[in-house]
PDB file of C-alpha atoms in Angstrom:
ATOM      1  CA  ASP A   1     109.200  68.268  78.514  1.00  0.00           C
ATOM      2  CA  GLY A   2     107.267  66.507  75.763  1.00  0.00           C
ATOM      3  CA  GLY A   3     109.638  67.518  72.957  1.00  0.00           C
ATOM      4  CA  ILE A   4     112.817  66.256  74.629  1.00  0.00           C
ATOM      5  CA  THR A   5     113.397  62.533  75.016  1.00  0.00           C
ATOM      6  CA  GLN A   6     116.133  61.149  77.212  1.00  0.00           C
ATOM      7  CA  SER A   7     116.978  57.480  77.327  1.00  0.00           C
ATOM      8  CA  PRO A   8     117.432  55.297  79.156  1.00  0.00           C
ATOM      9  CA  LYS A   9     115.694  56.496  82.302  1.00  0.00           C
ATOM     10  CA  TYR A  10     117.834  54.208  84.461  1.00  0.00           C
ATOM     11  CA  LEU A  11     121.259  52.863  83.585  1.00  0.00           C
ATOM     12  CA  PHE A  12     123.758  50.796  85.495  1.00  0.00           C
ATOM     13  CA  ARG A  13     127.421  50.875  84.625  1.00  0.00           C
ATOM     14  CA  LYS A  14     130.257  48.703  85.693  1.00  0.00           C
ATOM     15  CA  GLU A  15     133.452  50.423  86.652  1.00  0.00           C
ATOM     16  CA  GLY A  16     135.719  50.923  83.655  1.00  0.00           C
ATOM     17  CA  GLN A  17     132.889  50.978  81.119  1.00  0.00           C
ATOM     18  CA  ASN A  18     131.827  53.809  78.872  1.00  0.00           C
ATOM     19  CA  VAL A  19     128.108  54.491  78.610  1.00  0.00           C
ATOM     20  CA  THR A  20     126.151  56.811  76.343  1.00  0.00           C
ATOM     21  CA  LEU A  21     123.033  58.720  77.322  1.00  0.00           C
ATOM     22  CA  SER A  22     120.720  59.698  74.518  1.00  0.00           C
ATOM     23  CA  CYS A  23     118.977  63.052  74.112  1.00  0.00           C
ATOM     24  CA  GLU A  24     116.651  63.735  71.187  1.00  0.00           C
ATOM     25  CA  GLN A  25     114.509  66.822  70.627  1.00  0.00           C
ATOM     26  CA  ASN A  26     111.792  67.733  68.142  1.00  0.00           C
ATOM     27  CA  LEU A  27     111.479  71.374  69.210  1.00  0.00           C
ATOM     28  CA  ASN A  28     113.812  72.611  66.462  1.00  0.00           C
ATOM     29  CA  HIS A  29     115.884  74.369  69.110  1.00  0.00           C
ATOM     30  CA  ASP A  30     119.403  75.438  68.263  1.00  0.00           C
ATOM     31  CA  ALA A  31     121.050  75.067  71.664  1.00  0.00           C
ATOM     32  CA  MET A  32     121.359  71.867  73.674  1.00  0.00           C
ATOM     33  CA  TYR A  33     122.834  71.275  77.128  1.00  0.00           C
ATOM     34  CA  TRP A  34     123.853  68.479  79.465  1.00  0.00           C
ATOM     35  CA  TYR A  35     123.704  68.933  83.238  1.00  0.00           C
ATOM     36  CA  ARG A  36     124.653  66.695  86.103  1.00  0.00           C
ATOM     37  CA  GLN A  37     122.795  66.718  89.416  1.00  0.00           C
ATOM     38  CA  ASP A  38     123.977  64.891  92.502  1.00  0.00           C
ATOM     39  CA  PRO A  39     121.395  64.057  95.198  1.00  0.00           C
ATOM     40  CA  GLY A  40     120.321  67.173  97.078  1.00  0.00           C
ATOM     41  CA  GLN A  41     122.540  69.401  94.983  1.00  0.00           C
ATOM     42  CA  GLY A  42     122.089  71.924  92.198  1.00  0.00           C
ATOM     43  CA  LEU A  43     122.667  71.532  88.466  1.00  0.00           C
ATOM     44  CA  ARG A  44     126.176  71.626  87.055  1.00  0.00           C
ATOM     45  CA  LEU A  45     126.827  72.208  83.372  1.00  0.00           C
ATOM     46  CA  ILE A  46     128.813  69.496  81.586  1.00  0.00           C
ATOM     47  CA  TYR A  47     128.703  70.489  77.896  1.00  0.00           C
ATOM     48  CA  TYR A  48     126.619  72.683  75.670  1.00  0.00           C
ATOM     49  CA  SER A  49     126.158  73.126  71.956  1.00  0.00           C
ATOM     50  CA  GLN A  50     124.820  76.136  70.109  1.00  0.00           C
ATOM     51  CA  ILE A  51     124.902  74.750  66.568  1.00  0.00           C
ATOM     52  CA  VAL A  52     125.498  71.480  64.765  1.00  0.00           C
ATOM     53  CA  ASN A  53     129.095  70.227  64.780  1.00  0.00           C
ATOM     54  CA  ASP A  54     130.093  72.635  67.529  1.00  0.00           C
ATOM     55  CA  PHE A  55     130.099  72.292  71.320  1.00  0.00           C
ATOM     56  CA  GLN A  56     131.804  73.806  74.345  1.00  0.00           C
ATOM     57  CA  LYS A  57     132.868  72.520  77.723  1.00  0.00           C
ATOM     58  CA  GLY A  58     130.912  73.521  80.772  1.00  0.00           C
ATOM     59  CA  ASP A  59     132.071  73.561  84.368  1.00  0.00           C
ATOM     60  CA  ILE A  60     132.616  69.803  84.796  1.00  0.00           C
ATOM     61  CA  ALA A  61     133.484  68.403  81.353  1.00  0.00           C
ATOM     62  CA  GLU A  62     136.311  66.100  82.475  1.00  0.00           C
ATOM     63  CA  GLY A  63     135.430  62.445  81.947  1.00  0.00           C
ATOM     64  CA  TYR A  64     132.591  63.233  79.538  1.00  0.00           C
ATOM     65  CA  SER A  65     132.324  63.580  75.773  1.00  0.00           C
ATOM     66  CA  VAL A  66     129.575  64.738  73.416  1.00  0.00           C
ATOM     67  CA  SER A  67     128.777  65.044  69.734  1.00  0.00           C
ATOM     68  CA  ARG A  68     126.347  67.176  67.766  1.00  0.00           C
ATOM     69  CA  GLU A  69     126.091  65.648  64.314  1.00  0.00           C
ATOM     70  CA  LYS A  70     122.398  66.483  63.984  1.00  0.00           C
ATOM     71  CA  LYS A  71     120.351  69.365  65.289  1.00  0.00           C
ATOM     72  CA  GLU A  72     117.968  66.953  66.970  1.00  0.00           C
ATOM     73  CA  SER A  73     120.523  64.860  68.844  1.00  0.00           C
ATOM     74  CA  PHE A  74     123.127  65.550  71.533  1.00  0.00           C
ATOM     75  CA  PRO A  75     124.354  62.272  73.075  1.00  0.00           C
ATOM     76  CA  LEU A  76     126.532  62.283  76.185  1.00  0.00           C
ATOM     77  CA  THR A  77     129.172  59.620  76.767  1.00  0.00           C
ATOM     78  CA  VAL A  78     130.310  59.030  80.312  1.00  0.00           C
ATOM     79  CA  THR A  79     133.784  57.600  79.998  1.00  0.00           C
ATOM     80  CA  SER A  80     135.780  55.454  82.375  1.00  0.00           C
ATOM     81  CA  ALA A  81     137.812  58.576  83.163  1.00  0.00           C
ATOM     82  CA  GLN A  82     134.839  59.937  85.107  1.00  0.00           C
ATOM     83  CA  LYS A  83     135.640  58.605  88.553  1.00  0.00           C
ATOM     84  CA  ASN A  84     132.340  59.292  90.248  1.00  0.00           C
ATOM     85  CA  PRO A  85     129.638  59.142  87.582  1.00  0.00           C
ATOM     86  CA  THR A  86     126.680  58.119  89.740  1.00  0.00           C
ATOM     87  CA  ALA A  87     124.223  61.000  89.339  1.00  0.00           C
ATOM     88  CA  PHE A  88     121.061  62.286  87.672  1.00  0.00           C
ATOM     89  CA  TYR A  89     121.750  63.602  84.167  1.00  0.00           C
ATOM     90  CA  LEU A  90     119.551  66.200  82.528  1.00  0.00           C
ATOM     91  CA  CYS A  91     119.450  67.218  78.892  1.00  0.00           C
ATOM     92  CA  ALA A  92     118.012  70.602  77.971  1.00  0.00           C
ATOM     93  CA  THR A  93     117.329  72.705  74.906  1.00  0.00           C
ATOM     94  CA  ALA A  94     116.786  76.365  74.175  1.00  0.00           C
ATOM     95  CA  GLN A  95     116.002  78.554  71.231  1.00  0.00           C
ATOM     96  CA  THR A  96     118.139  81.566  70.492  1.00  0.00           C
ATOM     97  CA  ALA A  97     116.731  84.951  71.395  1.00  0.00           C
ATOM     98  CA  SER A  98     114.486  83.404  74.031  1.00  0.00           C
ATOM     99  CA  GLY A  99     115.844  85.290  77.016  1.00  0.00           C
ATOM    100  CA  ASN A 100     117.399  82.173  78.615  1.00  0.00           C
ATOM    101  CA  THR A 101     114.236  80.088  78.633  1.00  0.00           C
ATOM    102  CA  ILE A 102     115.454  76.517  78.732  1.00  0.00           C
ATOM    103  CA  TYR A 103     113.478  73.292  78.473  1.00  0.00           C
ATOM    104  CA  PHE A 104     114.493  70.087  80.198  1.00  0.00           C
ATOM    105  CA  GLY A 105     114.030  66.411  79.503  1.00  0.00           C
ATOM    106  CA  GLU A 106     112.918  63.972  82.181  1.00  0.00           C
ATOM    107  CA  GLY A 107     116.458  62.967  83.104  1.00  0.00           C
ATOM    108  CA  SER A 108     118.479  59.779  83.283  1.00  0.00           C
ATOM    109  CA  TRP A 109     119.747  58.082  86.425  1.00  0.00           C
ATOM    110  CA  LEU A 110     123.200  56.557  86.094  1.00  0.00           C
ATOM    111  CA  THR A 111     124.491  54.235  88.787  1.00  0.00           C
ATOM    112  CA  VAL A 112     127.911  52.617  88.944  1.00  0.00           C
ATOM    113  CA  VAL A 113     127.814  49.046  90.233  1.00  0.00           C
TER     114      VAL A 113
ATOM    115  CA  LEU B   1     127.640  85.251  83.565  1.00  0.00           C
ATOM    116  CA  ALA B   2     125.950  86.912  86.496  1.00  0.00           C
ATOM    117  CA  LYS B   3     126.425  85.013  89.762  1.00  0.00           C
ATOM    118  CA  THR B   4     123.247  84.462  91.739  1.00  0.00           C
ATOM    119  CA  THR B   5     122.696  84.028  95.467  1.00  0.00           C
ATOM    120  CA  GLN B   6     119.547  82.519  96.944  1.00  0.00           C
ATOM    121  CA  PRO B   7     118.582  81.275 100.404  1.00  0.00           C
ATOM    122  CA  ILE B   8     119.310  77.580 100.745  1.00  0.00           C
ATOM    123  CA  SER B   9     115.901  76.725 102.157  1.00  0.00           C
ATOM    124  CA  MET B  10     112.573  78.196 103.217  1.00  0.00           C
ATOM    125  CA  ASP B  11     109.571  76.852 105.118  1.00  0.00           C
ATOM    126  CA  SER B  12     105.958  77.885 104.760  1.00  0.00           C
ATOM    127  CA  TYR B  13     102.407  76.736 105.442  1.00  0.00           C
ATOM    128  CA  GLU B  14      99.601  76.060 103.041  1.00  0.00           C
ATOM    129  CA  GLY B  15      97.704  79.165 102.001  1.00  0.00           C
ATOM    130  CA  GLN B  16     100.547  81.577 102.730  1.00  0.00           C
ATOM    131  CA  GLU B  17     102.347  83.782 100.240  1.00  0.00           C
ATOM    132  CA  VAL B  18     105.989  82.881  99.735  1.00  0.00           C
ATOM    133  CA  ASN B  19     108.631  85.289  98.495  1.00  0.00           C
ATOM    134  CA  ILE B  20     112.010  83.985  97.381  1.00  0.00           C
ATOM    135  CA  THR B  21     114.692  86.561  96.669  1.00  0.00           C
ATOM    136  CA  CYS B  22     117.658  86.140  94.366  1.00  0.00           C
ATOM    137  CA  SER B  23     120.648  88.484  94.422  1.00  0.00           C
ATOM    138  CA  HIS B  24     122.515  89.160  91.187  1.00  0.00           C
ATOM    139  CA  ASN B  25     124.714  92.179  91.786  1.00  0.00           C
ATOM    140  CA  ASN B  26     126.670  91.946  88.523  1.00  0.00           C
ATOM    141  CA  ILE B  27     123.707  91.555  86.206  1.00  0.00           C
ATOM    142  CA  ALA B  28     124.416  92.852  82.708  1.00  0.00           C
ATOM    143  CA  THR B  29     122.274  95.183  80.649  1.00  0.00           C
ATOM    144  CA  ASN B  30     121.078  92.455  78.303  1.00  0.00           C
ATOM    145  CA  ASP B  31     120.451  89.807  80.983  1.00  0.00           C
ATOM    146  CA  TYR B  32     117.025  88.353  81.629  1.00  0.00           C
ATOM    147  CA  ILE B  33     115.900  86.852  84.954  1.00  0.00           C
ATOM    148  CA  THR B  34     114.189  83.479  84.821  1.00  0.00           C
ATOM    149  CA  TRP B  35     112.873  81.244  87.578  1.00  0.00           C
ATOM    150  CA  TYR B  36     112.519  77.483  87.433  1.00  0.00           C
ATOM    151  CA  GLN B  37     110.853  74.881  89.655  1.00  0.00           C
ATOM    152  CA  GLN B  38     112.210  71.384  90.138  1.00  0.00           C
ATOM    153  CA  PHE B  39     110.592  68.353  91.735  1.00  0.00           C
ATOM    154  CA  PRO B  40     112.695  65.329  92.762  1.00  0.00           C
ATOM    155  CA  SER B  41     113.916  63.200  89.851  1.00  0.00           C
ATOM    156  CA  GLN B  42     112.456  65.583  87.275  1.00  0.00           C
ATOM    157  CA  GLY B  43     113.878  68.292  85.070  1.00  0.00           C
ATOM    158  CA  PRO B  44     113.326  71.906  86.120  1.00  0.00           C
ATOM    159  CA  ARG B  45     110.272  73.638  84.696  1.00  0.00           C
ATOM    160  CA  PHE B  46     109.969  77.261  83.611  1.00  0.00           C
ATOM    161  CA  ILE B  47     107.907  79.401  85.989  1.00  0.00           C
ATOM    162  CA  ILE B  48     108.346  83.012  84.985  1.00  0.00           C
ATOM    163  CA  GLN B  49     110.738  85.399  83.257  1.00  0.00           C
ATOM    164  CA  GLY B  50     111.286  89.129  83.426  1.00  0.00           C
ATOM    165  CA  TYR B  51     113.622  91.954  82.556  1.00  0.00           C
ATOM    166  CA  LYS B  52     112.443  94.808  84.756  1.00  0.00           C
ATOM    167  CA  THR B  53     109.549  95.955  86.998  1.00  0.00           C
ATOM    168  CA  LYS B  54     106.849  93.349  87.558  1.00  0.00           C
ATOM    169  CA  VAL B  55     105.699  90.324  85.635  1.00  0.00           C
ATOM    170  CA  THR B  56     102.707  88.180  86.558  1.00  0.00           C
ATOM    171  CA  ASN B  57     101.371  84.945  85.139  1.00  0.00           C
ATOM    172  CA  GLU B  58      98.899  82.342  86.318  1.00  0.00           C
ATOM    173  CA  VAL B  59     101.263  80.767  88.841  1.00  0.00           C
ATOM    174  CA  ALA B  60     103.602  83.481  90.125  1.00  0.00           C
ATOM    175  CA  SER B  61     104.755  87.067  90.103  1.00  0.00           C
ATOM    176  CA  LEU B  62     108.263  88.361  89.595  1.00  0.00           C
ATOM    177  CA  PHE B  63     109.351  91.666  91.095  1.00  0.00           C
ATOM    178  CA  ILE B  64     112.484  93.356  89.807  1.00  0.00           C
ATOM    179  CA  PRO B  65     113.636  96.683  91.306  1.00  0.00           C
ATOM    180  CA  ALA B  66     114.940  99.490  89.153  1.00  0.00           C
ATOM    181  CA  ASP B  67     118.609  98.617  89.732  1.00  0.00           C
ATOM    182  CA  ARG B  68     117.912  94.952  88.768  1.00  0.00           C
ATOM    183  CA  LYS B  69     120.465  93.702  91.301  1.00  0.00           C
ATOM    184  CA  SER B  70     117.908  91.392  92.841  1.00  0.00           C
ATOM    185  CA  SER B  71     114.598  89.797  92.008  1.00  0.00           C
ATOM    186  CA  THR B  72     111.804  88.261  94.049  1.00  0.00           C
ATOM    187  CA  LEU B  73     109.652  85.339  93.048  1.00  0.00           C
ATOM    188  CA  SER B  74     106.246  85.513  94.718  1.00  0.00           C
ATOM    189  CA  LEU B  75     104.066  82.422  95.015  1.00  0.00           C
ATOM    190  CA  PRO B  76     100.552  83.287  96.203  1.00  0.00           C
ATOM    191  CA  ARG B  77      98.707  80.892  98.530  1.00  0.00           C
ATOM    192  CA  VAL B  78     101.110  77.975  98.322  1.00  0.00           C
ATOM    193  CA  SER B  79      99.958  74.380  98.592  1.00  0.00           C
ATOM    194  CA  LEU B  80     101.769  71.168  99.471  1.00  0.00           C
ATOM    195  CA  SER B  81     102.409  70.599  95.774  1.00  0.00           C
ATOM    196  CA  ASP B  82     104.583  73.716  95.676  1.00  0.00           C
ATOM    197  CA  THR B  83     107.218  71.919  97.752  1.00  0.00           C
ATOM    198  CA  ALA B  84     110.174  71.929  95.388  1.00  0.00           C
ATOM    199  CA  VAL B  85     113.519  73.537  94.628  1.00  0.00           C
ATOM    200  CA  TYR B  86     113.393  76.943  92.954  1.00  0.00           C
ATOM    201  CA  TYR B  87     116.229  78.233  90.810  1.00  0.00           C
ATOM    202  CA  CYS B  88     116.973  81.761  89.702  1.00  0.00           C
ATOM    203  CA  LEU B  89     118.793  82.010  86.387  1.00  0.00           C
ATOM    204  CA  VAL B  90     120.309  85.222  85.077  1.00  0.00           C
ATOM    205  CA  GLY B  91     121.760  85.492  81.623  1.00  0.00           C
ATOM    206  CA  PRO B  92     121.384  86.838  78.112  1.00  0.00           C
ATOM    207  CA  ASP B  93     120.257  85.262  74.881  1.00  0.00           C
ATOM    208  CA  THR B  94     120.812  81.521  75.221  1.00  0.00           C
ATOM    209  CA  GLY B  95     122.305  81.229  71.789  1.00  0.00           C
ATOM    210  CA  ARG B  96     125.451  83.017  72.866  1.00  0.00           C
ATOM    211  CA  ARG B  97     126.073  81.844  76.400  1.00  0.00           C
ATOM    212  CA  ALA B  98     126.244  78.822  78.626  1.00  0.00           C
ATOM    213  CA  LEU B  99     123.502  78.642  81.226  1.00  0.00           C
ATOM    214  CA  THR B 100     124.770  77.979  84.723  1.00  0.00           C
ATOM    215  CA  PHE B 101     122.328  77.443  87.566  1.00  0.00           C
ATOM    216  CA  GLY B 102     122.924  78.367  91.180  1.00  0.00           C
ATOM    217  CA  SER B 103     122.220  76.093  94.128  1.00  0.00           C
ATOM    218  CA  GLY B 104     118.534  76.913  94.304  1.00  0.00           C
ATOM    219  CA  THR B 105     116.136  77.383  97.223  1.00  0.00           C
ATOM    220  CA  ARG B 106     114.435  74.350  98.728  1.00  0.00           C
ATOM    221  CA  LEU B 107     110.872  75.324  99.675  1.00  0.00           C
ATOM    222  CA  GLN B 108     109.039  73.077 102.128  1.00  0.00           C
ATOM    223  CA  VAL B 109     105.305  73.700 102.482  1.00  0.00           C
ATOM    224  CA  GLN B 110     103.691  72.284 105.613  1.00  0.00           C
ATOM    225  CA  PRO B 111      99.978  71.524 106.062  1.00  0.00           C
TER     226      PRO B 111
END
């Protein structure tokens, strides 16, 4: 959505490298999320954050790390420990008390070469 | 978090009404039901949200029976552009919970 910016749109990573995906929002939303989507599959939750300087692991956090130093930013680092990182990554935000209405960015494609 | 079950795929023709049902037997009292639409290589988009009975907006209707153990997304007179994956999400206030999506329903609209 217009208020959530993910970059880069496409990223290539060599095996053994760490890469960081950026997610910035200007919606003033408290909660931010990272999801992974493999081709033809559903969304799986990696990490989420409800407030600044706090975040929780989702269902598939291994091999990923995040930070939430600012309300507007929630970068995701895909580490070399993630053995199969090729996927579509989606960042999302939500406001509290919104009845689970969540807004997504346009996504980032990560490919291991 | 309430587990959801949806059909994996559905087929329809242009101009028909499509109903996609989501089962959520362990829905909690403070859970809302929200549906999203996703096109390939894009983030899901909000379609409609409800708590009970019926909700209608300009693109869809959402029917929720009294026991709230299921919900049905109704798309009137679908077109080719409605071909997408539809997700049902059940959960409470986002500020207190993770949001986990199910596998979704892949709708294919034929001419």
